Amino acid sequence: MKPKRNYAVNAYDSACLLLGAIKDVSTVSKGHPSRCDVPAAVRNIRFKGIAYREPVRWNEKAAIRPR
């Protein structure tokens, strides 16, 4: 039997990251973020959440954890 995996911490970090990116884009665009601006904002964030010890950043394809 395989152990159950809980991704609640990753989901929490993802929600915080996404809401932070939307907030950043909303500030720059004076309250009218576009769907194209949010992924660009995510790629510009180095995010320190609770799931990983070091900050995480993103490129076009995946998350990159610095070593």
PDB file of N, H, CA, C and O in Angstrom:
ATOM      1  N   MET A   1       0.839  -1.176   0.000  1.00  0.00           N
ATOM      2  CA  MET A   1       0.000   0.000   0.000  1.00  0.00           C
ATOM      3  C   MET A   1       0.886   1.242   0.000  1.00  0.00           C
ATOM      4  O   MET A   1       1.803   1.352   0.814  1.00  0.00           O
ATOM      5  N   LYS A   2       0.617   2.167  -0.903  1.00  0.00           N
ATOM      6  H   LYS A   2      -0.128   2.077  -1.564  1.00  0.00           H
ATOM      7  CA  LYS A   2       1.397   3.395  -1.000  1.00  0.00           C
ATOM      8  C   LYS A   2       0.919   4.404   0.047  1.00  0.00           C
ATOM      9  O   LYS A   2      -0.272   4.464   0.355  1.00  0.00           O
ATOM     10  N   PRO A   3       1.849   5.197   0.595  1.00  0.00           N
ATOM     11  CA  PRO A   3       1.426   6.216   1.562  1.00  0.00           C
ATOM     12  C   PRO A   3       0.632   7.321   0.869  1.00  0.00           C
ATOM     13  O   PRO A   3       0.883   7.648  -0.291  1.00  0.00           O
ATOM     14  N   LYS A   4      -0.305   7.876   1.579  1.00  0.00           N
ATOM     15  H   LYS A   4      -0.509   7.610   2.521  1.00  0.00           H
ATOM     16  CA  LYS A   4      -1.087   8.987   1.041  1.00  0.00           C
ATOM     17  C   LYS A   4      -0.221  10.234   1.051  1.00  0.00           C
ATOM     18  O   LYS A   4       0.583  10.443   1.959  1.00  0.00           O
ATOM     19  N   ARG A   5      -0.393  11.039   0.051  1.00  0.00           N
ATOM     20  H   ARG A   5      -1.046  10.869  -0.687  1.00  0.00           H
ATOM     21  CA  ARG A   5       0.345  12.292  -0.039  1.00  0.00           C
ATOM     22  C   ARG A   5      -0.626  13.444   0.158  1.00  0.00           C
ATOM     23  O   ARG A   5      -1.743  13.439  -0.358  1.00  0.00           O
ATOM     24  N   ASN A   6      -0.175  14.421   0.910  1.00  0.00           N
ATOM     25  H   ASN A   6       0.733  14.425   1.329  1.00  0.00           H
ATOM     26  CA  ASN A   6      -0.997  15.577   1.182  1.00  0.00           C
ATOM     27  C   ASN A   6      -0.337  16.795   0.554  1.00  0.00           C
ATOM     28  O   ASN A   6       0.798  17.137   0.886  1.00  0.00           O
ATOM     29  N   TYR A   7      -1.038  17.432  -0.335  1.00  0.00           N
ATOM     30  H   TYR A   7      -1.960  17.154  -0.605  1.00  0.00           H
ATOM     31  CA  TYR A   7      -0.506  18.588  -1.035  1.00  0.00           C
ATOM     32  C   TYR A   7      -1.109  19.897  -0.536  1.00  0.00           C
ATOM     33  O   TYR A   7      -1.104  20.894  -1.257  1.00  0.00           O
ATOM     34  N   ALA A   8      -1.627  19.902   0.685  1.00  0.00           N
ATOM     35  H   ALA A   8      -1.632  19.092   1.271  1.00  0.00           H
ATOM     36  CA  ALA A   8      -2.270  21.106   1.224  1.00  0.00           C
ATOM     37  C   ALA A   8      -1.279  22.256   1.334  1.00  0.00           C
ATOM     38  O   ALA A   8      -1.634  23.397   1.036  1.00  0.00           O
ATOM     39  N   VAL A   9      -0.059  21.989   1.749  1.00  0.00           N
ATOM     40  H   VAL A   9       0.229  21.062   1.991  1.00  0.00           H
ATOM     41  CA  VAL A   9       0.942  23.043   1.899  1.00  0.00           C
ATOM     42  C   VAL A   9       1.287  23.631   0.535  1.00  0.00           C
ATOM     43  O   VAL A   9       1.406  24.848   0.395  1.00  0.00           O
ATOM     44  N   ASN A  10       1.447  22.770  -0.473  1.00  0.00           N
ATOM     45  H   ASN A  10       1.351  21.781  -0.360  1.00  0.00           H
ATOM     46  CA  ASN A  10       1.729  23.259  -1.821  1.00  0.00           C
ATOM     47  C   ASN A  10       0.558  24.056  -2.380  1.00  0.00           C
ATOM     48  O   ASN A  10       0.759  25.065  -3.056  1.00  0.00           O
ATOM     49  N   ALA A  11      -0.653  23.613  -2.103  1.00  0.00           N
ATOM     50  H   ALA A  11      -0.816  22.794  -1.553  1.00  0.00           H
ATOM     51  CA  ALA A  11      -1.843  24.341  -2.564  1.00  0.00           C
ATOM     52  C   ALA A  11      -1.922  25.718  -1.907  1.00  0.00           C
ATOM     53  O   ALA A  11      -2.270  26.701  -2.562  1.00  0.00           O
ATOM     54  N   TYR A  12      -1.597  25.789  -0.614  1.00  0.00           N
ATOM     55  H   TYR A  12      -1.314  24.990  -0.082  1.00  0.00           H
ATOM     56  CA  TYR A  12      -1.592  27.069   0.098  1.00  0.00           C
ATOM     57  C   TYR A  12      -0.559  28.016  -0.513  1.00  0.00           C
ATOM     58  O   TYR A  12      -0.857  29.182  -0.770  1.00  0.00           O
ATOM     59  N   ASP A  13       0.654  27.513  -0.743  1.00  0.00           N
ATOM     60  H   ASP A  13       0.896  26.565  -0.534  1.00  0.00           H
ATOM     61  CA  ASP A  13       1.688  28.333  -1.358  1.00  0.00           C
ATOM     62  C   ASP A  13       1.278  28.793  -2.756  1.00  0.00           C
ATOM     63  O   ASP A  13       1.516  29.943  -3.126  1.00  0.00           O
ATOM     64  N   SER A  14       0.670  27.911  -3.524  1.00  0.00           N
ATOM     65  H   SER A  14       0.476  26.977  -3.224  1.00  0.00           H
ATOM     66  CA  SER A  14       0.232  28.270  -4.875  1.00  0.00           C
ATOM     67  C   SER A  14      -0.813  29.378  -4.846  1.00  0.00           C
ATOM     68  O   SER A  14      -0.758  30.315  -5.642  1.00  0.00           O
ATOM     69  N   ALA A  15      -1.757  29.264  -3.931  1.00  0.00           N
ATOM     70  H   ALA A  15      -1.802  28.502  -3.284  1.00  0.00           H
ATOM     71  CA  ALA A  15      -2.793  30.301  -3.816  1.00  0.00           C
ATOM     72  C   ALA A  15      -2.179  31.634  -3.408  1.00  0.00           C
ATOM     73  O   ALA A  15      -2.538  32.677  -3.955  1.00  0.00           O
ATOM     74  N   CYS A  16      -1.257  31.606  -2.453  1.00  0.00           N
ATOM     75  H   CYS A  16      -0.966  30.758  -2.009  1.00  0.00           H
ATOM     76  CA  CYS A  16      -0.599  32.848  -2.012  1.00  0.00           C
ATOM     77  C   CYS A  16       0.203  33.478  -3.145  1.00  0.00           C
ATOM     78  O   CYS A  16       0.177  34.694  -3.331  1.00  0.00           O
ATOM     79  N   LEU A  17       0.912  32.646  -3.900  1.00  0.00           N
ATOM     80  H   LEU A  17       0.933  31.658  -3.749  1.00  0.00           H
ATOM     81  CA  LEU A  17       1.701  33.143  -5.022  1.00  0.00           C
ATOM     82  C   LEU A  17       0.804  33.778  -6.081  1.00  0.00           C
ATOM     83  O   LEU A  17       1.074  34.882  -6.552  1.00  0.00           O
ATOM     84  N   LEU A  18      -0.254  33.079  -6.447  1.00  0.00           N
ATOM     85  H   LEU A  18      -0.473  32.182  -6.064  1.00  0.00           H
ATOM     86  CA  LEU A  18      -1.147  33.582  -7.484  1.00  0.00           C
ATOM     87  C   LEU A  18      -1.844  34.869  -7.049  1.00  0.00           C
ATOM     88  O   LEU A  18      -1.945  35.814  -7.831  1.00  0.00           O
ATOM     89  N   LEU A  19      -2.322  34.909  -5.813  1.00  0.00           N
ATOM     90  H   LEU A  19      -2.240  34.141  -5.178  1.00  0.00           H
ATOM     91  CA  LEU A  19      -2.963  36.132  -5.321  1.00  0.00           C
ATOM     92  C   LEU A  19      -1.971  37.290  -5.247  1.00  0.00           C
ATOM     93  O   LEU A  19      -2.336  38.435  -5.516  1.00  0.00           O
ATOM     94  N   GLY A  20      -0.727  37.004  -4.889  1.00  0.00           N
ATOM     95  H   GLY A  20      -0.431  36.074  -4.671  1.00  0.00           H
ATOM     96  CA  GLY A  20       0.299  38.043  -4.871  1.00  0.00           C
ATOM     97  C   GLY A  20       0.585  38.581  -6.264  1.00  0.00           C
ATOM     98  O   GLY A  20       0.748  39.787  -6.449  1.00  0.00           O
ATOM     99  N   ALA A  21       0.645  37.684  -7.247  1.00  0.00           N
ATOM    100  H   ALA A  21       0.512  36.705  -7.097  1.00  0.00           H
ATOM    101  CA  ALA A  21       0.876  38.117  -8.636  1.00  0.00           C
ATOM    102  C   ALA A  21      -0.289  38.965  -9.138  1.00  0.00           C
ATOM    103  O   ALA A  21      -0.075  39.980  -9.801  1.00  0.00           O
ATOM    104  N   ILE A  22      -1.521  38.556  -8.828  1.00  0.00           N
ATOM    105  H   ILE A  22      -1.695  37.732  -8.290  1.00  0.00           H
ATOM    106  CA  ILE A  22      -2.691  39.335  -9.243  1.00  0.00           C
ATOM    107  C   ILE A  22      -2.669  40.709  -8.574  1.00  0.00           C
ATOM    108  O   ILE A  22      -2.985  41.715  -9.209  1.00  0.00           O
ATOM    109  N   LYS A  23      -2.301  40.753  -7.305  1.00  0.00           N
ATOM    110  H   LYS A  23      -2.045  39.935  -6.789  1.00  0.00           H
ATOM    111  CA  LYS A  23      -2.221  42.028  -6.592  1.00  0.00           C
ATOM    112  C   LYS A  23      -1.168  42.938  -7.223  1.00  0.00           C
ATOM    113  O   LYS A  23      -1.412  44.128  -7.423  1.00  0.00           O
ATOM    114  N   ASP A  24       0.006  42.375  -7.538  1.00  0.00           N
ATOM    115  H   ASP A  24       0.204  41.408  -7.376  1.00  0.00           H
ATOM    116  CA  ASP A  24       1.063  43.170  -8.179  1.00  0.00           C
ATOM    117  C   ASP A  24       0.611  43.738  -9.516  1.00  0.00           C
ATOM    118  O   ASP A  24       0.826  44.916  -9.803  1.00  0.00           O
ATOM    119  N   VAL A  25      -0.017  42.895 -10.333  1.00  0.00           N
ATOM    120  H   VAL A  25      -0.192  41.938 -10.100  1.00  0.00           H
ATOM    121  CA  VAL A  25      -0.481  43.333 -11.649  1.00  0.00           C
ATOM    122  C   VAL A  25      -1.608  44.357 -11.502  1.00  0.00           C
ATOM    123  O   VAL A  25      -1.681  45.310 -12.278  1.00  0.00           O
ATOM    124  N   SER A  26      -2.478  44.170 -10.524  1.00  0.00           N
ATOM    125  H   SER A  26      -2.419  43.396  -9.894  1.00  0.00           H
ATOM    126  CA  SER A  26      -3.572  45.123 -10.304  1.00  0.00           C
ATOM    127  C   SER A  26      -3.043  46.494  -9.908  1.00  0.00           C
ATOM    128  O   SER A  26      -3.590  47.519 -10.313  1.00  0.00           O
ATOM    129  N   THR A  27      -1.981  46.506  -9.116  1.00  0.00           N
ATOM    130  H   THR A  27      -1.537  45.673  -8.786  1.00  0.00           H
ATOM    131  CA  THR A  27      -1.387  47.774  -8.701  1.00  0.00           C
ATOM    132  C   THR A  27      -0.801  48.510  -9.899  1.00  0.00           C
ATOM    133  O   THR A  27      -0.995  49.716 -10.053  1.00  0.00           O
ATOM    134  N   VAL A  28      -0.089  47.783 -10.739  1.00  0.00           N
ATOM    135  H   VAL A  28       0.068  46.803 -10.614  1.00  0.00           H
ATOM    136  CA  VAL A  28       0.539  48.392 -11.912  1.00  0.00           C
ATOM    137  C   VAL A  28      -0.506  48.841 -12.930  1.00  0.00           C
ATOM    138  O   VAL A  28      -0.369  49.903 -13.537  1.00  0.00           O
ATOM    139  N   SER A  29      -1.551  48.034 -13.116  1.00  0.00           N
ATOM    140  H   SER A  29      -1.663  47.172 -12.622  1.00  0.00           H
ATOM    141  CA  SER A  29      -2.557  48.346 -14.135  1.00  0.00           C
ATOM    142  C   SER A  29      -3.743  49.128 -13.586  1.00  0.00           C
ATOM    143  O   SER A  29      -4.764  49.268 -14.260  1.00  0.00           O
ATOM    144  N   LYS A  30      -3.613  49.635 -12.371  1.00  0.00           N
ATOM    145  H   LYS A  30      -2.783  49.521 -11.823  1.00  0.00           H
ATOM    146  CA  LYS A  30      -4.652  50.447 -11.724  1.00  0.00           C
ATOM    147  C   LYS A  30      -5.985  49.706 -11.611  1.00  0.00           C
ATOM    148  O   LYS A  30      -7.045  50.269 -11.885  1.00  0.00           O
ATOM    149  N   GLY A  31      -5.917  48.436 -11.203  1.00  0.00           N
ATOM    150  H   GLY A  31      -5.057  47.978 -10.981  1.00  0.00           H
ATOM    151  CA  GLY A  31      -7.120  47.668 -10.922  1.00  0.00           C
ATOM    152  C   GLY A  31      -7.694  46.860 -12.056  1.00  0.00           C
ATOM    153  O   GLY A  31      -8.769  46.278 -11.910  1.00  0.00           O
ATOM    154  N   HIS A  32      -7.005  46.804 -13.194  1.00  0.00           N
ATOM    155  H   HIS A  32      -6.132  47.276 -13.312  1.00  0.00           H
ATOM    156  CA  HIS A  32      -7.525  46.062 -14.344  1.00  0.00           C
ATOM    157  C   HIS A  32      -6.475  45.100 -14.901  1.00  0.00           C
ATOM    158  O   HIS A  32      -5.949  45.326 -15.991  1.00  0.00           O
ATOM    159  N   PRO A  33      -6.164  44.021 -14.160  1.00  0.00           N
ATOM    160  CA  PRO A  33      -5.144  43.085 -14.660  1.00  0.00           C
ATOM    161  C   PRO A  33      -5.658  42.282 -15.847  1.00  0.00           C
ATOM    162  O   PRO A  33      -6.843  41.957 -15.923  1.00  0.00           O
ATOM    163  N   SER A  34      -4.761  41.967 -16.767  1.00  0.00           N
ATOM    164  H   SER A  34      -3.799  42.230 -16.705  1.00  0.00           H
ATOM    165  CA  SER A  34      -5.153  41.123 -17.901  1.00  0.00           C
ATOM    166  C   SER A  34      -4.685  39.698 -17.649  1.00  0.00           C
ATOM    167  O   SER A  34      -3.812  39.458 -16.815  1.00  0.00           O
ATOM    168  N   ARG A  35      -5.266  38.767 -18.366  1.00  0.00           N
ATOM    169  H   ARG A  35      -5.976  38.961 -19.043  1.00  0.00           H
ATOM    170  CA  ARG A  35      -4.904  37.362 -18.216  1.00  0.00           C
ATOM    171  C   ARG A  35      -3.469  37.109 -18.656  1.00  0.00           C
ATOM    172  O   ARG A  35      -2.831  36.175 -18.170  1.00  0.00           O
ATOM    173  N   CYS A  36      -2.958  37.915 -19.556  1.00  0.00           N
ATOM    174  H   CYS A  36      -3.476  38.674 -19.951  1.00  0.00           H
ATOM    175  CA  CYS A  36      -1.581  37.752 -20.026  1.00  0.00           C
ATOM    176  C   CYS A  36      -0.567  38.290 -19.021  1.00  0.00           C
ATOM    177  O   CYS A  36       0.557  37.796 -18.944  1.00  0.00           O
ATOM    178  N   ASP A  37      -0.961  39.294 -18.258  1.00  0.00           N
ATOM    179  H   ASP A  37      -1.875  39.695 -18.320  1.00  0.00           H
ATOM    180  CA  ASP A  37      -0.033  39.911 -17.310  1.00  0.00           C
ATOM    181  C   ASP A  37       0.229  39.058 -16.077  1.00  0.00           C
ATOM    182  O   ASP A  37       1.313  39.127 -15.499  1.00  0.00           O
ATOM    183  N   VAL A  38      -0.744  38.259 -15.669  1.00  0.00           N
ATOM    184  H   VAL A  38      -1.625  38.203 -16.139  1.00  0.00           H
ATOM    185  CA  VAL A  38      -0.588  37.469 -14.442  1.00  0.00           C
ATOM    186  C   VAL A  38       0.505  36.399 -14.588  1.00  0.00           C
ATOM    187  O   VAL A  38       1.353  36.301 -13.701  1.00  0.00           O
ATOM    188  N   PRO A  39       0.530  35.596 -15.656  1.00  0.00           N
ATOM    189  CA  PRO A  39       1.634  34.626 -15.778  1.00  0.00           C
ATOM    190  C   PRO A  39       3.003  35.303 -15.863  1.00  0.00           C
ATOM    191  O   PRO A  39       3.992  34.775 -15.354  1.00  0.00           O
ATOM    192  N   ALA A  40       3.059  36.459 -16.501  1.00  0.00           N
ATOM    193  H   ALA A  40       2.256  36.888 -16.915  1.00  0.00           H
ATOM    194  CA  ALA A  40       4.326  37.193 -16.560  1.00  0.00           C
ATOM    195  C   ALA A  40       4.747  37.626 -15.159  1.00  0.00           C
ATOM    196  O   ALA A  40       5.931  37.575 -14.824  1.00  0.00           O
ATOM    197  N   ALA A  41       3.797  38.048 -14.349  1.00  0.00           N
ATOM    198  H   ALA A  41       2.836  38.089 -14.621  1.00  0.00           H
ATOM    199  CA  ALA A  41       4.101  38.443 -12.971  1.00  0.00           C
ATOM    200  C   ALA A  41       4.582  37.247 -12.153  1.00  0.00           C
ATOM    201  O   ALA A  41       5.480  37.389 -11.323  1.00  0.00           O
ATOM    202  N   VAL A  42       3.997  36.076 -12.376  1.00  0.00           N
ATOM    203  H   VAL A  42       3.268  35.960 -13.050  1.00  0.00           H
ATOM    204  CA  VAL A  42       4.428  34.867 -11.660  1.00  0.00           C
ATOM    205  C   VAL A  42       5.878  34.545 -12.002  1.00  0.00           C
ATOM    206  O   VAL A  42       6.658  34.178 -11.124  1.00  0.00           O
ATOM    207  N   ARG A  43       6.243  34.682 -13.278  1.00  0.00           N
ATOM    208  H   ARG A  43       5.610  34.980 -13.992  1.00  0.00           H
ATOM    209  CA  ARG A  43       7.619  34.385 -13.686  1.00  0.00           C
ATOM    210  C   ARG A  43       8.625  35.366 -13.088  1.00  0.00           C
ATOM    211  O   ARG A  43       9.811  35.049 -13.000  1.00  0.00           O
ATOM    212  N   ASN A  44       8.171  36.552 -12.675  1.00  0.00           N
ATOM    213  H   ASN A  44       7.207  36.809 -12.746  1.00  0.00           H
ATOM    214  CA  ASN A  44       9.069  37.545 -12.097  1.00  0.00           C
ATOM    215  C   ASN A  44       9.182  37.460 -10.583  1.00  0.00           C
ATOM    216  O   ASN A  44       9.953  38.208  -9.981  1.00  0.00           O
ATOM    217  N   ILE A  45       8.432  36.565  -9.959  1.00  0.00           N
ATOM    218  H   ILE A  45       7.806  35.957 -10.448  1.00  0.00           H
ATOM    219  CA  ILE A  45       8.424  36.461  -8.501  1.00  0.00           C
ATOM    220  C   ILE A  45       9.382  35.364  -8.041  1.00  0.00           C
ATOM    221  O   ILE A  45       9.406  34.269  -8.605  1.00  0.00           O
ATOM    222  N   ARG A  46      10.163  35.667  -7.023  1.00  0.00           N
ATOM    223  H   ARG A  46      10.144  36.556  -6.565  1.00  0.00           H
ATOM    224  CA  ARG A  46      10.895  34.642  -6.267  1.00  0.00           C
ATOM    225  C   ARG A  46      10.093  34.481  -4.992  1.00  0.00           C
ATOM    226  O   ARG A  46      10.065  35.388  -4.161  1.00  0.00           O
ATOM    227  N   PHE A  47       9.448  33.355  -4.828  1.00  0.00           N
ATOM    228  H   PHE A  47       9.471  32.618  -5.503  1.00  0.00           H
ATOM    229  CA  PHE A  47       8.471  33.156  -3.771  1.00  0.00           C
ATOM    230  C   PHE A  47       9.007  32.260  -2.669  1.00  0.00           C
ATOM    231  O   PHE A  47       9.474  31.154  -2.938  1.00  0.00           O
ATOM    232  N   LYS A  48       8.943  32.726  -1.440  1.00  0.00           N
ATOM    233  H   LYS A  48       8.564  33.624  -1.222  1.00  0.00           H
ATOM    234  CA  LYS A  48       9.329  31.930  -0.269  1.00  0.00           C
ATOM    235  C   LYS A  48       8.060  31.571   0.466  1.00  0.00           C
ATOM    236  O   LYS A  48       7.501  32.391   1.194  1.00  0.00           O
ATOM    237  N   GLY A  49       7.605  30.354   0.281  1.00  0.00           N
ATOM    238  H   GLY A  49       8.059  29.687  -0.310  1.00  0.00           H
ATOM    239  CA  GLY A  49       6.400  29.888   0.946  1.00  0.00           C
ATOM    240  C   GLY A  49       6.744  29.008   2.136  1.00  0.00           C
ATOM    241  O   GLY A  49       7.811  29.138   2.735  1.00  0.00           O
ATOM    242  N   ILE A  50       5.829  28.115   2.465  1.00  0.00           N
ATOM    243  H   ILE A  50       4.962  28.010   1.978  1.00  0.00           H
ATOM    244  CA  ILE A  50       6.047  27.224   3.595  1.00  0.00           C
ATOM    245  C   ILE A  50       6.381  25.797   3.166  1.00  0.00           C
ATOM    246  O   ILE A  50       6.769  24.982   4.004  1.00  0.00           O
ATOM    247  N   ALA A  51       6.238  25.481   1.888  1.00  0.00           N
ATOM    248  H   ALA A  51       5.923  26.143   1.208  1.00  0.00           H
ATOM    249  CA  ALA A  51       6.489  24.116   1.419  1.00  0.00           C
ATOM    250  C   ALA A  51       7.977  23.816   1.239  1.00  0.00           C
ATOM    251  O   ALA A  51       8.402  22.678   1.437  1.00  0.00           O
ATOM    252  N   TYR A  52       8.766  24.815   0.871  1.00  0.00           N
ATOM    253  H   TYR A  52       8.420  25.739   0.711  1.00  0.00           H
ATOM    254  CA  TYR A  52      10.189  24.613   0.612  1.00  0.00           C
ATOM    255  C   TYR A  52      11.011  25.602   1.422  1.00  0.00           C
ATOM    256  O   TYR A  52      10.546  26.702   1.722  1.00  0.00           O
ATOM    257  N   ARG A  53      12.211  25.220   1.771  1.00  0.00           N
ATOM    258  H   ARG A  53      12.588  24.326   1.527  1.00  0.00           H
ATOM    259  CA  ARG A  53      13.077  26.069   2.588  1.00  0.00           C
ATOM    260  C   ARG A  53      13.608  27.281   1.833  1.00  0.00           C
ATOM    261  O   ARG A  53      13.797  28.348   2.417  1.00  0.00           O
ATOM    262  N   GLU A  54      13.846  27.115   0.546  1.00  0.00           N
ATOM    263  H   GLU A  54      13.693  26.248   0.072  1.00  0.00           H
ATOM    264  CA  GLU A  54      14.427  28.190  -0.251  1.00  0.00           C
ATOM    265  C   GLU A  54      13.377  28.780  -1.188  1.00  0.00           C
ATOM    266  O   GLU A  54      12.391  28.120  -1.518  1.00  0.00           O
ATOM    267  N   PRO A  55      13.594  30.033  -1.617  1.00  0.00           N
ATOM    268  CA  PRO A  55      12.630  30.650  -2.548  1.00  0.00           C
ATOM    269  C   PRO A  55      12.524  29.875  -3.858  1.00  0.00           C
ATOM    270  O   PRO A  55      13.484  29.246  -4.303  1.00  0.00           O
ATOM    271  N   VAL A  56      11.366  29.932  -4.451  1.00  0.00           N
ATOM    272  H   VAL A  56      10.587  30.443  -4.089  1.00  0.00           H
ATOM    273  CA  VAL A  56      11.100  29.262  -5.721  1.00  0.00           C
ATOM    274  C   VAL A  56      10.836  30.336  -6.768  1.00  0.00           C
ATOM    275  O   VAL A  56      10.200  31.349  -6.476  1.00  0.00           O
ATOM    276  N   ARG A  57      11.322  30.118  -7.991  1.00  0.00           N
ATOM    277  H   ARG A  57      11.838  29.295  -8.229  1.00  0.00           H
ATOM    278  CA  ARG A  57      11.010  31.018  -9.090  1.00  0.00           C
ATOM    279  C   ARG A  57      10.514  30.174 -10.256  1.00  0.00           C
ATOM    280  O   ARG A  57      10.706  28.958 -10.268  1.00  0.00           O
ATOM    281  N   TRP A  58       9.884  30.803 -11.227  1.00  0.00           N
ATOM    282  H   TRP A  58       9.728  31.790 -11.218  1.00  0.00           H
ATOM    283  CA  TRP A  58       9.274  30.088 -12.337  1.00  0.00           C
ATOM    284  C   TRP A  58       9.797  30.594 -13.663  1.00  0.00           C
ATOM    285  O   TRP A  58      10.179  31.756 -13.799  1.00  0.00           O
ATOM    286  N   ASN A  59       9.807  29.688 -14.654  1.00  0.00           N
ATOM    287  H   ASN A  59       9.497  28.743 -14.543  1.00  0.00           H
ATOM    288  CA  ASN A  59      10.053  30.090 -16.033  1.00  0.00           C
ATOM    289  C   ASN A  59       8.800  29.722 -16.825  1.00  0.00           C
ATOM    290  O   ASN A  59       7.750  29.475 -16.232  1.00  0.00           O
ATOM    291  N   GLU A  60       8.894  29.683 -18.139  1.00  0.00           N
ATOM    292  H   GLU A  60       9.747  29.884 -18.621  1.00  0.00           H
ATOM    293  CA  GLU A  60       7.717  29.410 -18.966  1.00  0.00           C
ATOM    294  C   GLU A  60       7.167  27.997 -18.798  1.00  0.00           C
ATOM    295  O   GLU A  60       5.986  27.758 -19.048  1.00  0.00           O
ATOM    296  N   LYS A  61       8.021  27.052 -18.373  1.00  0.00           N
ATOM    297  H   LYS A  61       8.981  27.246 -18.170  1.00  0.00           H
ATOM    298  CA  LYS A  61       7.607  25.653 -18.345  1.00  0.00           C
ATOM    299  C   LYS A  61       7.407  25.066 -16.957  1.00  0.00           C
ATOM    300  O   LYS A  61       6.551  24.200 -16.778  1.00  0.00           O
ATOM    301  N   ALA A  62       8.177  25.517 -15.968  1.00  0.00           N
ATOM    302  H   ALA A  62       8.873  26.220 -16.114  1.00  0.00           H
ATOM    303  CA  ALA A  62       8.102  24.845 -14.668  1.00  0.00           C
ATOM    304  C   ALA A  62       8.716  25.689 -13.553  1.00  0.00           C
ATOM    305  O   ALA A  62       9.322  26.733 -13.795  1.00  0.00           O
ATOM    306  N   ALA A  63       8.545  25.216 -12.361  1.00  0.00           N
ATOM    307  H   ALA A  63       8.052  24.368 -12.165  1.00  0.00           H
ATOM    308  CA  ALA A  63       9.184  25.847 -11.204  1.00  0.00           C
ATOM    309  C   ALA A  63      10.644  25.453 -11.153  1.00  0.00           C
ATOM    310  O   ALA A  63      11.015  24.326 -11.480  1.00  0.00           O
ATOM    311  N   ILE A  64      11.457  26.392 -10.740  1.00  0.00           N
ATOM    312  H   ILE A  64      11.156  27.307 -10.473  1.00  0.00           H
ATOM    313  CA  ILE A  64      12.885  26.144 -10.594  1.00  0.00           C
ATOM    314  C   ILE A  64      13.253  26.472  -9.158  1.00  0.00           C
ATOM    315  O   ILE A  64      13.112  27.613  -8.717  1.00  0.00           O
ATOM    316  N   ARG A  65      13.722  25.476  -8.436  1.00  0.00           N
ATOM    317  H   ARG A  65      13.837  24.549  -8.794  1.00  0.00           H
ATOM    318  CA  ARG A  65      14.177  25.726  -7.061  1.00  0.00           C
ATOM    319  C   ARG A  65      15.676  25.936  -7.086  1.00  0.00           C
ATOM    320  O   ARG A  65      16.415  25.061  -7.538  1.00  0.00           O
ATOM    321  N   PRO A  66      16.139  27.081  -6.609  1.00  0.00           N
ATOM    322  CA  PRO A  66      17.595  27.287  -6.570  1.00  0.00           C
ATOM    323  C   PRO A  66      18.262  26.325  -5.602  1.00  0.00           C
ATOM    324  O   PRO A  66      17.677  25.947  -4.587  1.00  0.00           O
ATOM    325  N   ARG A  67      19.471  25.937  -5.917  1.00  0.00           N
ATOM    326  H   ARG A  67      19.946  26.244  -6.741  1.00  0.00           H
ATOM    327  CA  ARG A  67      20.211  25.018  -5.028  1.00  0.00           C
ATOM    328  C   ARG A  67      21.256  25.750  -4.267  1.00  0.00           C
ATOM    329  O   ARG A  67      21.977  25.147  -3.472  1.00  0.00           O
TER     330      ARG A  67
END
